PDB file of C-alpha atoms in Angstrom:
ATOM      1  CA  MET R 100       0.000   0.000   0.000  1.00 37.00           C
ATOM      2  CA  ALA R 101       1.283   3.448  -0.896  1.00 42.00           C
ATOM      3  CA  VAL R 102       2.001   5.833   1.943  1.00 44.00           C
ATOM      4  CA  ALA R 103       1.043   9.437   1.277  1.00 42.00           C
ATOM      5  CA  THR R 104       3.663  11.915   2.451  1.00 45.00           C
ATOM      6  CA  GLN R 105       3.649  15.600   3.118  1.00 42.00           C
ATOM      7  CA  ASN R 106       5.900  16.286   0.139  1.00 44.00           C
ATOM      8  CA  SER R 107       3.959  14.206  -2.417  1.00 43.00           C
ATOM      9  CA  ILE R 108       3.214  16.645  -5.219  1.00 46.00           C
ATOM     10  CA  ALA R 109       3.492  16.561  -8.983  1.00 54.00           C
ATOM     11  CA  ARG R 110       7.055  15.622  -9.886  1.00 51.00           C
ATOM     12  CA  SER R 111       9.091  18.262 -11.686  1.00 80.00           C
ATOM     13  CA  SER R 112      12.505  16.585 -11.549  1.00 94.00           C
ATOM     14  CA  VAL R 113      14.264  15.038 -14.506  1.00 96.00           C
ATOM     15  CA  ILE R 114      15.061  11.451 -13.505  1.00 97.00           C
ATOM     16  CA  ILE R 115      18.024   9.782 -15.211  1.00 98.00           C
ATOM     17  CA  SER R 116      18.405   6.101 -14.387  1.00 98.00           C
ATOM     18  CA  VAL R 117      21.747   4.441 -15.088  1.00 98.00           C
ATOM     19  CA  PHE R 118      21.047   0.822 -15.939  1.00 97.00           C
ATOM     20  CA  SER R 119      22.805  -2.200 -17.384  1.00 96.00           C
ATOM     21  CA  THR R 120      22.241  -5.925 -17.595  1.00 92.00           C
ATOM     22  CA  THR R 121      25.911  -6.592 -16.795  1.00 91.00           C
ATOM     23  CA  PRO R 122      27.669  -5.716 -13.510  1.00 89.00           C
ATOM     24  CA  GLY R 123      31.062  -4.043 -13.432  1.00 89.00           C
ATOM     25  CA  ILE R 124      30.821  -2.040 -16.642  1.00 92.00           C
ATOM     26  CA  GLY R 125      30.863   1.495 -15.219  1.00 94.00           C
ATOM     27  CA  LYS R 126      27.353   2.256 -13.980  1.00 96.00           C
ATOM     28  CA  THR R 127      28.438   3.854 -10.722  1.00 97.00           C
ATOM     29  CA  ILE R 128      31.248   5.875 -12.298  1.00 97.00           C
ATOM     30  CA  THR R 129      28.755   7.088 -14.906  1.00 98.00           C
ATOM     31  CA  ALA R 130      26.138   7.992 -12.290  1.00 98.00           C
ATOM     32  CA  ILE R 131      28.649   9.873 -10.124  1.00 98.00           C
ATOM     33  CA  ASN R 132      30.029  11.881 -13.018  1.00 98.00           C
ATOM     34  CA  LEU R 133      26.585  12.692 -14.385  1.00 98.00           C
ATOM     35  CA  ALA R 134      25.610  14.015 -10.940  1.00 98.00           C
ATOM     36  CA  ALA R 135      28.819  16.030 -10.619  1.00 98.00           C
ATOM     37  CA  GLY R 136      28.532  17.427 -14.132  1.00 97.00           C
ATOM     38  CA  LEU R 137      24.914  18.460 -13.679  1.00 97.00           C
ATOM     39  CA  ALA R 138      25.747  20.091 -10.335  1.00 98.00           C
ATOM     40  CA  ASN R 139      28.659  21.900 -11.968  1.00 97.00           C
ATOM     41  CA  GLU R 140      26.176  23.542 -14.326  1.00 95.00           C
ATOM     42  CA  GLY R 141      24.256  24.943 -11.379  1.00 95.00           C
ATOM     43  CA  TYR R 142      21.460  22.401 -11.094  1.00 97.00           C
ATOM     44  CA  LYS R 143      20.212  20.911  -7.846  1.00 98.00           C
ATOM     45  CA  VAL R 144      21.074  17.228  -8.096  1.00 98.00           C
ATOM     46  CA  CYS R 145      20.459  14.117  -6.013  1.00 98.00           C
ATOM     47  CA  LEU R 146      22.356  10.905  -6.725  1.00 98.00           C
ATOM     48  CA  THR R 147      20.373   7.929  -5.434  1.00 98.00           C
ATOM     49  CA  ASP R 148      22.163   4.612  -4.953  1.00 98.00           C
ATOM     50  CA  LEU R 149      19.623   1.846  -5.501  1.00 97.00           C
ATOM     51  CA  ASP R 150      22.128  -0.921  -6.055  1.00 95.00           C
ATOM     52  CA  LEU R 151      20.792  -2.127  -2.742  1.00 91.00           C
ATOM     53  CA  GLN R 152      23.109  -5.066  -2.086  1.00 89.00           C
ATOM     54  CA  PHE R 153      26.386  -3.751  -3.451  1.00 88.00           C
ATOM     55  CA  GLY R 154      25.979   0.012  -3.757  1.00 92.00           C
ATOM     56  CA  ASP R 155      29.348   1.721  -3.997  1.00 93.00           C
ATOM     57  CA  VAL R 156      28.620   5.434  -4.369  1.00 97.00           C
ATOM     58  CA  LEU R 157      29.768   6.312  -0.841  1.00 96.00           C
ATOM     59  CA  ASN R 158      32.851   4.099  -1.172  1.00 96.00           C
ATOM     60  CA  TYR R 159      33.852   5.700  -4.461  1.00 97.00           C
ATOM     61  CA  LEU R 160      33.539   9.175  -2.963  1.00 97.00           C
ATOM     62  CA  LYS R 161      35.130   8.168   0.368  1.00 97.00           C
ATOM     63  CA  LEU R 162      32.070   9.218   2.350  1.00 97.00           C
ATOM     64  CA  THR R 163      30.294   7.591   5.277  1.00 94.00           C
ATOM     65  CA  SER R 164      26.732   7.921   6.467  1.00 94.00           C
ATOM     66  CA  ILE R 165      24.378   6.060   8.765  1.00 93.00           C
ATOM     67  CA  ASN R 166      21.424   7.490   6.850  1.00 93.00           C
ATOM     68  CA  THR R 167      20.391   5.347   3.898  1.00 95.00           C
ATOM     69  CA  VAL R 168      17.400   4.555   1.719  1.00 96.00           C
ATOM     70  CA  ALA R 169      16.651   1.664   4.128  1.00 95.00           C
ATOM     71  CA  GLY R 170      16.370   4.096   7.038  1.00 96.00           C
ATOM     72  CA  ALA R 171      14.245   6.418   4.937  1.00 97.00           C
ATOM     73  CA  GLN R 172      11.894   3.551   4.149  1.00 96.00           C
ATOM     74  CA  ARG R 173      11.505   2.649   7.825  1.00 95.00           C
ATOM     75  CA  ALA R 174      10.877   6.274   8.784  1.00 96.00           C
ATOM     76  CA  LEU R 175       8.283   6.712   6.043  1.00 97.00           C
ATOM     77  CA  LEU R 176       6.482   3.544   7.083  1.00 95.00           C
ATOM     78  CA  ASP R 177       6.521   4.322  10.821  1.00 94.00           C
ATOM     79  CA  HIS R 178       5.876   8.072  10.763  1.00 94.00           C
ATOM     80  CA  PRO R 179       4.580   9.189   7.360  1.00 95.00           C
ATOM     81  CA  ASP R 180       3.244  12.451   8.806  1.00 94.00           C
ATOM     82  CA  LYS R 181       6.718  13.444  10.047  1.00 95.00           C
ATOM     83  CA  PHE R 182       8.783  12.065   7.182  1.00 96.00           C
ATOM     84  CA  ASN R 183      11.279  14.415   5.553  1.00 97.00           C
ATOM     85  CA  VAL R 184      13.557  12.871   2.935  1.00 97.00           C
ATOM     86  CA  ARG R 185      16.151  15.604   3.544  1.00 97.00           C
ATOM     87  CA  ASP R 186      16.981  13.894   6.842  1.00 96.00           C
ATOM     88  CA  PHE R 187      18.449  10.947   4.932  1.00 97.00           C
ATOM     89  CA  LEU R 188      20.620  12.787   2.423  1.00 98.00           C
ATOM     90  CA  ILE R 189      24.352  13.414   2.569  1.00 97.00           C
ATOM     91  CA  ASP R 190      26.140  16.080   0.524  1.00 97.00           C
ATOM     92  CA  TYR R 191      29.253  15.719  -1.567  1.00 98.00           C
ATOM     93  CA  SER R 192      31.081  19.041  -1.968  1.00 97.00           C
ATOM     94  CA  ASN R 193      34.243  19.879  -3.844  1.00 97.00           C
ATOM     95  CA  GLN R 194      35.146  23.471  -4.665  1.00 95.00           C
ATOM     96  CA  SER R 195      31.916  25.019  -5.986  1.00 94.00           C
ATOM     97  CA  VAL R 196      30.256  21.720  -6.880  1.00 97.00           C
ATOM     98  CA  THR R 197      27.745  20.206  -4.462  1.00 98.00           C
ATOM     99  CA  PHE R 198      25.230  17.423  -4.958  1.00 98.00           C
ATOM    100  CA  SER R 199      23.195  15.313  -2.558  1.00 98.00           C
ATOM    101  CA  ILE R 200      23.291  11.548  -2.166  1.00 98.00           C
ATOM    102  CA  LEU R 201      20.693   9.099  -0.912  1.00 98.00           C
ATOM    103  CA  PRO R 202      22.952   6.143  -0.010  1.00 97.00           C
ATOM    104  CA  ALA R 203      22.320   2.435  -0.474  1.00 95.00           C
ATOM    105  CA  PRO R 204      21.694   0.297   2.647  1.00 93.00           C
ATOM    106  CA  LEU R 205      24.666  -0.466   4.851  1.00 90.00           C
ATOM    107  CA  TYR R 206      23.664  -4.095   5.345  1.00 88.00           C
ATOM    108  CA  VAL R 207      22.733  -6.704   2.763  1.00 86.00           C
ATOM    109  CA  PHE R 208      19.693  -7.952   4.678  1.00 88.00           C
ATOM    110  CA  ASP R 209      18.127  -4.480   4.343  1.00 88.00           C
ATOM    111  CA  ALA R 210      18.019  -5.036   0.582  1.00 86.00           C
ATOM    112  CA  TYR R 211      15.568  -7.904   1.144  1.00 87.00           C
ATOM    113  CA  GLN R 212      13.255  -5.671   3.180  1.00 89.00           C
ATOM    114  CA  THR R 213      12.713  -3.229   0.345  1.00 91.00           C
ATOM    115  CA  ASP R 214       9.171  -2.159  -0.397  1.00 95.00           C
ATOM    116  CA  VAL R 215       8.910  -1.001  -3.999  1.00 96.00           C
ATOM    117  CA  GLN R 216       6.058   1.435  -3.386  1.00 96.00           C
ATOM    118  CA  LEU R 217       7.770   3.023  -0.391  1.00 96.00           C
ATOM    119  CA  VAL R 218      10.985   3.554  -2.354  1.00 97.00           C
ATOM    120  CA  THR R 219       8.954   5.032  -5.209  1.00 97.00           C
ATOM    121  CA  ASP R 220       7.329   7.431  -2.743  1.00 97.00           C
ATOM    122  CA  ILE R 221      10.773   8.405  -1.450  1.00 97.00           C
ATOM    123  CA  ILE R 222      12.016   9.153  -4.970  1.00 97.00           C
ATOM    124  CA  ASN R 223       8.878  11.207  -5.588  1.00 96.00           C
ATOM    125  CA  ASP R 224       9.674  13.200  -2.451  1.00 96.00           C
ATOM    126  CA  LEU R 225      12.969  14.263  -4.033  1.00 97.00           C
ATOM    127  CA  ASN R 226      11.041  16.409  -6.508  1.00 96.00           C
ATOM    128  CA  PHE R 227      12.622  19.606  -5.199  1.00 96.00           C
ATOM    129  CA  PHE R 228      15.778  18.626  -7.111  1.00 98.00           C
ATOM    130  CA  ASP R 229      16.230  19.567 -10.756  1.00 97.00           C
ATOM    131  CA  TYR R 230      17.820  16.216 -11.570  1.00 98.00           C
ATOM    132  CA  ILE R 231      17.685  12.840  -9.844  1.00 98.00           C
ATOM    133  CA  VAL R 232      20.322  10.357 -11.001  1.00 98.00           C
ATOM    134  CA  ILE R 233      19.566   6.752 -10.005  1.00 98.00           C
ATOM    135  CA  ASP R 234      22.271   4.088  -9.953  1.00 98.00           C
ATOM    136  CA  LEU R 235      20.473   0.750 -10.404  1.00 97.00           C
ATOM    137  CA  ASN R 236      21.733  -2.798 -10.135  1.00 94.00           C
ATOM    138  CA  SER R 237      22.019  -5.139 -13.120  1.00 93.00           C
ATOM    139  CA  MET R 238      18.727  -7.011 -13.186  1.00 92.00           C
ATOM    140  CA  PHE R 239      15.098  -6.613 -14.162  1.00 94.00           C
ATOM    141  CA  SER R 240      13.845  -6.606 -10.568  1.00 94.00           C
ATOM    142  CA  ALA R 241      10.508  -5.210  -9.428  1.00 95.00           C
ATOM    143  CA  LEU R 242      12.283  -2.191  -7.927  1.00 96.00           C
ATOM    144  CA  ASN R 243      14.318  -1.528 -11.057  1.00 96.00           C
ATOM    145  CA  LEU R 244      11.227  -1.728 -13.239  1.00 96.00           C
ATOM    146  CA  ALA R 245       9.426   0.724 -10.954  1.00 97.00           C
ATOM    147  CA  MET R 246      12.364   3.129 -11.220  1.00 97.00           C
ATOM    148  CA  LEU R 247      12.560   2.731 -14.990  1.00 97.00           C
ATOM    149  CA  ASP R 248       8.827   3.476 -15.144  1.00 96.00           C
ATOM    150  CA  ILE R 249       9.225   6.862 -13.451  1.00 96.00           C
ATOM    151  CA  SER R 250      12.501   7.751 -15.195  1.00 96.00           C
ATOM    152  CA  THR R 251      12.608  10.528 -17.739  1.00 95.00           C
ATOM    153  CA  VAL R 252      15.627   8.895 -19.379  1.00 96.00           C
ATOM    154  CA  ILE R 253      16.987   5.353 -19.191  1.00 97.00           C
ATOM    155  CA  ASN R 254      20.754   5.538 -19.593  1.00 97.00           C
ATOM    156  CA  TYR R 255      21.377   1.959 -20.818  1.00 97.00           C
ATOM    157  CA  ILE R 256      25.113   1.385 -20.639  1.00 97.00           C
ATOM    158  CA  GLY R 257      27.224  -1.490 -21.888  1.00 95.00           C
ATOM    159  CA  VAL R 258      30.762  -2.588 -22.686  1.00 93.00           C
ATOM    160  CA  ILE R 259      30.507  -4.531 -25.928  1.00 90.00           C
ATOM    161  CA  ASP R 260      33.867  -6.122 -26.497  1.00 86.00           C
ATOM    162  CA  PHE R 261      32.986  -9.696 -27.468  1.00 86.00           C
ATOM    163  CA  LEU R 262      29.987 -11.728 -28.640  1.00 86.00           C
ATOM    164  CA  PRO R 263      28.539 -12.805 -25.253  1.00 89.00           C
ATOM    165  CA  ALA R 264      28.589  -9.157 -24.111  1.00 90.00           C
ATOM    166  CA  LEU R 265      26.813  -8.120 -27.303  1.00 90.00           C
ATOM    167  CA  LYS R 266      24.179 -10.819 -26.871  1.00 91.00           C
ATOM    168  CA  ASN R 267      23.597  -9.749 -23.257  1.00 93.00           C
ATOM    169  CA  TYR R 268      23.276  -6.104 -24.280  1.00 94.00           C
ATOM    170  CA  LYS R 269      20.827  -6.869 -27.064  1.00 94.00           C
ATOM    171  CA  ILE R 270      18.687  -9.115 -24.877  1.00 95.00           C
ATOM    172  CA  GLY R 271      18.524  -6.318 -22.304  1.00 96.00           C
ATOM    173  CA  TYR R 272      17.581  -3.748 -24.933  1.00 96.00           C
ATOM    174  CA  ASP R 273      14.930  -6.029 -26.437  1.00 95.00           C
ATOM    175  CA  THR R 274      13.521  -6.594 -22.945  1.00 96.00           C
ATOM    176  CA  LEU R 275      13.225  -2.850 -22.379  1.00 96.00           C
ATOM    177  CA  ILE R 276      11.339  -2.557 -25.661  1.00 94.00           C
ATOM    178  CA  ARG R 277       9.065  -5.485 -24.759  1.00 95.00           C
ATOM    179  CA  PHE R 278       8.236  -3.695 -21.510  1.00 94.00           C
ATOM    180  CA  GLU R 279       6.970  -0.925 -23.813  1.00 93.00           C
ATOM    181  CA  TYR R 280       9.434   1.765 -22.859  1.00 92.00           C
ATOM    182  CA  GLU R 281       9.571   4.297 -25.657  1.00 89.00           C
ATOM    183  CA  GLU R 282      12.715   4.041 -27.735  1.00 89.00           C
ATOM    184  CA  SER R 283      13.229   7.793 -27.353  1.00 88.00           C
ATOM    185  CA  LYS R 284      13.399   7.287 -23.570  1.00 94.00           C
ATOM    186  CA  ILE R 285      16.205   4.717 -23.848  1.00 96.00           C
ATOM    187  CA  ARG R 286      19.641   6.236 -24.450  1.00 96.00           C
ATOM    188  CA  LEU R 287      22.208   3.676 -25.568  1.00 97.00           C
ATOM    189  CA  ILE R 288      25.611   4.413 -24.033  1.00 97.00           C
ATOM    190  CA  GLU R 289      28.711   2.466 -25.038  1.00 96.00           C
ATOM    191  CA  ASN R 290      31.451   2.481 -22.414  1.00 95.00           C
ATOM    192  CA  ARG R 291      35.121   1.856 -23.275  1.00 93.00           C
ATOM    193  CA  ALA R 292      34.114   2.444 -26.862  1.00 91.00           C
ATOM    194  CA  ASP R 293      37.634   2.981 -28.202  1.00 89.00           C
ATOM    195  CA  SER R 294      39.227  -0.078 -26.596  1.00 84.00           C
ATOM    196  CA  GLN R 295      40.511  -2.878 -28.784  1.00 75.00           C
ATOM    197  CA  LYS R 296      37.718  -5.300 -29.575  1.00 75.00           C
ATOM    198  CA  LEU R 297      36.502  -7.674 -32.241  1.00 73.00           C
ATOM    199  CA  ILE R 298      33.128  -5.975 -32.653  1.00 81.00           C
ATOM    200  CA  GLU R 299      32.740  -2.590 -34.321  1.00 83.00           C
ATOM    201  CA  SER R 300      30.284  -0.125 -32.803  1.00 84.00           C
ATOM    202  CA  ARG R 301      28.609   0.401 -36.157  1.00 86.00           C
ATOM    203  CA  ASP R 302      27.868  -3.344 -36.353  1.00 87.00           C
ATOM    204  CA  VAL R 303      26.301  -3.222 -32.905  1.00 89.00           C
ATOM    205  CA  GLU R 304      24.148  -0.280 -33.985  1.00 91.00           C
ATOM    206  CA  ARG R 305      22.997  -2.171 -37.061  1.00 91.00           C
ATOM    207  CA  LEU R 306      22.034  -5.143 -34.938  1.00 90.00           C
ATOM    208  CA  LEU R 307      20.167  -3.010 -32.379  1.00 91.00           C
ATOM    209  CA  GLY R 308      18.528  -0.885 -35.049  1.00 91.00           C
ATOM    210  CA  GLU R 309      19.425   2.214 -33.043  1.00 92.00           C
ATOM    211  CA  PRO R 310      22.559   4.400 -32.900  1.00 94.00           C
ATOM    212  CA  PHE R 311      24.455   4.942 -29.689  1.00 95.00           C
ATOM    213  CA  TYR R 312      23.433   8.158 -27.991  1.00 96.00           C
ATOM    214  CA  HIS R 313      26.956   8.602 -26.671  1.00 96.00           C
ATOM    215  CA  ARG R 314      30.243   6.727 -26.502  1.00 96.00           C
ATOM    216  CA  LEU R 315      32.544   6.922 -23.506  1.00 97.00           C
ATOM    217  CA  PRO R 316      36.237   6.234 -24.160  1.00 96.00           C
ATOM    218  CA  ASN R 317      38.390   3.737 -22.319  1.00 94.00           C
ATOM    219  CA  ASP R 318      40.485   5.520 -19.681  1.00 96.00           C
ATOM    220  CA  TYR R 319      41.529   3.214 -16.845  1.00 94.00           C
ATOM    221  CA  PRO R 320      44.225   5.549 -15.444  1.00 96.00           C
ATOM    222  CA  SER R 321      41.753   8.387 -14.956  1.00 97.00           C
ATOM    223  CA  VAL R 322      39.107   6.097 -13.480  1.00 96.00           C
ATOM    224  CA  ASN R 323      41.622   4.601 -11.056  1.00 96.00           C
ATOM    225  CA  LYS R 324      42.733   8.072 -10.012  1.00 97.00           C
ATOM    226  CA  SER R 325      39.124   9.094  -9.501  1.00 97.00           C
ATOM    227  CA  ILE R 326      38.413   6.092  -7.274  1.00 96.00           C
ATOM    228  CA  ASN R 327      41.683   6.341  -5.355  1.00 97.00           C
ATOM    229  CA  THR R 328      41.137  10.024  -4.556  1.00 97.00           C
ATOM    230  CA  GLY R 329      37.388   9.749  -3.990  1.00 97.00           C
ATOM    231  CA  GLN R 330      36.646  12.484  -6.509  1.00 98.00           C
ATOM    232  CA  PRO R 331      34.596  12.774  -9.692  1.00 98.00           C
ATOM    233  CA  LEU R 332      36.712  12.859 -12.818  1.00 98.00           C
ATOM    234  CA  MET R 333      36.367  16.624 -13.242  1.00 97.00           C
ATOM    235  CA  PHE R 334      38.553  17.006 -10.137  1.00 97.00           C
ATOM    236  CA  ALA R 335      40.697  13.868 -10.297  1.00 97.00           C
ATOM    237  CA  ALA R 336      41.579  14.117 -13.997  1.00 97.00           C
ATOM    238  CA  PRO R 337      40.198  17.369 -15.411  1.00 97.00           C
ATOM    239  CA  ASP R 338      41.996  17.121 -18.752  1.00 96.00           C
ATOM    240  CA  SER R 339      41.350  13.458 -19.480  1.00 97.00           C
ATOM    241  CA  LYS R 340      39.430  12.322 -22.542  1.00 97.00           C
ATOM    242  CA  LEU R 341      36.883  10.546 -20.325  1.00 97.00           C
ATOM    243  CA  THR R 342      36.240  13.724 -18.326  1.00 97.00           C
ATOM    244  CA  LYS R 343      35.596  15.602 -21.550  1.00 97.00           C
ATOM    245  CA  SER R 344      33.307  12.852 -22.791  1.00 97.00           C
ATOM    246  CA  PHE R 345      31.229  12.969 -19.608  1.00 98.00           C
ATOM    247  CA  ASP R 346      31.017  16.741 -20.013  1.00 97.00           C
ATOM    248  CA  GLU R 347      29.630  16.217 -23.512  1.00 96.00           C
ATOM    249  CA  LEU R 348      27.076  13.713 -22.194  1.00 96.00           C
ATOM    250  CA  VAL R 349      25.950  16.139 -19.494  1.00 97.00           C
ATOM    251  CA  GLY R 350      25.635  18.804 -22.184  1.00 95.00           C
ATOM    252  CA  LEU R 351      23.299  16.553 -24.158  1.00 94.00           C
ATOM    253  CA  TYR R 352      21.061  16.114 -21.114  1.00 92.00           C
ATOM    254  CA  THR R 353      20.973  19.837 -20.321  1.00 92.00           C
ATOM    255  CA  ASN R 354      20.673  20.982 -23.950  1.00 86.00           C
ATOM    256  CA  ARG R 355      23.928  22.838 -23.567  1.00 78.00           C
ATOM    257  CA  ASN R 356      25.429  23.848 -26.892  1.00 60.00           C
ATOM    258  CA  VAL R 357      28.091  21.216 -27.443  1.00 48.00           C
ATOM    259  CA  THR R 358      29.605  19.874 -30.623  1.00 47.00           C
ATOM    260  CA  GLU R 359      28.407  16.361 -31.226  1.00 40.00           C
ATOM    261  CA  THR R 360      30.101  14.137 -33.766  1.00 33.00           C
ATOM    262  CA  PRO R 361      27.467  12.561 -36.032  1.00 28.00           C
ATOM    263  CA  LEU R 362      27.139   8.829 -35.587  1.00 28.00           C
ATOM    264  CA  GLU R 363      28.026   6.859 -38.677  1.00 28.00           C
ATOM    265  CA  VAL R 364      25.643   4.105 -39.644  1.00 26.00           C
ATOM    266  CA  ALA R 365      27.281   1.273 -41.520  1.00 28.00           C
ATOM    267  CA  ALA R 366      25.941   0.203 -44.892  1.00 33.00           C
ATOM    268  CA  SER R 367      24.320  -3.201 -45.026  1.00 34.00           C
ATOM    269  CA  GLY R 368      26.407  -6.048 -46.276  1.00 36.00           C
ATOM    270  CA  GLY R 369      28.193  -9.267 -45.412  1.00 37.00           C
ATOM    271  CA  GLY R 370      31.266  -9.901 -43.344  1.00 39.00           C
ATOM    272  CA  PHE R 371      31.309  -9.786 -39.591  1.00 37.00           C
ATOM    273  CA  PHE R 372      27.878  -8.206 -39.254  1.00 37.00           C
ATOM    274  CA  SER R 373      26.313 -11.133 -41.074  1.00 39.00           C
ATOM    275  CA  LYS R 374      27.931 -13.483 -38.543  1.00 39.00           C
ATOM    276  CA  ILE R 375      26.403 -11.449 -35.698  1.00 35.00           C
ATOM    277  CA  LYS R 376      22.960 -11.711 -37.286  1.00 37.00           C
ATOM    278  CA  ASN R 377      23.375 -15.475 -37.468  1.00 45.00           C
ATOM    279  CA  LEU R 378      24.244 -15.556 -33.758  1.00 43.00           C
ATOM    280  CA  PHE R 379      20.838 -14.066 -32.918  1.00 41.00           C
ATOM    281  CA  GLY R 380      18.938 -16.106 -35.480  1.00 45.00           C
ATOM    282  CA  PHE R 381      18.240 -13.249 -37.920  1.00 42.00           C
TER     283      PHE R 381
END
C-alpha cells in the first residue's frame, strides 16, 4: 500500500536512471560523473544509490553515512506524517560543486526488506531537485522496473567487447522494448568504446537498429585516479578524454550547446555483421 507523504506533489525533476544488464561495466562511475557534471552547471542534483546489495557510491567518494534509503523507508512507514527525505541525504562538496546523495543500505539484509512502493514514494519526495540520477543494479527486478517506469531517461550502458557481451546487451535492450518503454526514452551508451575489440560499434548499432546516444572512451588511469582520490573525474583528472566525454554527455542532457560528432551508420552487407545476425537467429 502506498504511503502518502507531506511532500507528495506533482514531480518536476528530470530522472536519469543508469542501468545495465551486466555488472562491473561502469554504472556507478557514470552515475557519479553525471551528478557532478549536472551540479557543476548549477542544477540541484540528487544521486540515489539503488544498487541495494552492493551500492558503492559512498565508497567511491570516500564518504560515510548512517542514513540510507533503508532508514528512509523505515521512517516513512513508521511516521509518514513526520517524514522528511532531507533527513536521509548526505552532501558531496568539492570546490563550488555540491550534490546530494541518498545512499544504499549499509547491510545486505536491508536489501531484502525493500518495499517497492515506499521507495517510489521516497524518490517522488525528491522532486525539489532539478535532476535525480539513479544508480540501479544489473537485473530486471521489481524495484528496477518501478524506477525505470518513473525515469525521464533510461541511460542503458554497456561494454561490448565480445559476442557474449553483445548478446547480453541486445537481450537487455529487447527486454526494455518489450516492456513498452519508448525508444526515445532509452539512451544507448557504449562504455570503453575505443578499446581494442573484435566488434565494431557500427555493427552493434545495425544489430540493435538504433545508434548509440553517446560513446565513452576507455580511460583506466583516470578512473583509477578518480576512485583512489574519492573524486569525480572533473577534479581527479580534469583534462582526461573521459572527463571531456562525460562533459559532452551532461551537455546533451541539459541541452547545452556542445559539438556532437554525427554517428556513422554502416551500410548493409556481409562480413562480420552477417555473422552477428546469425548468432541471434536473424
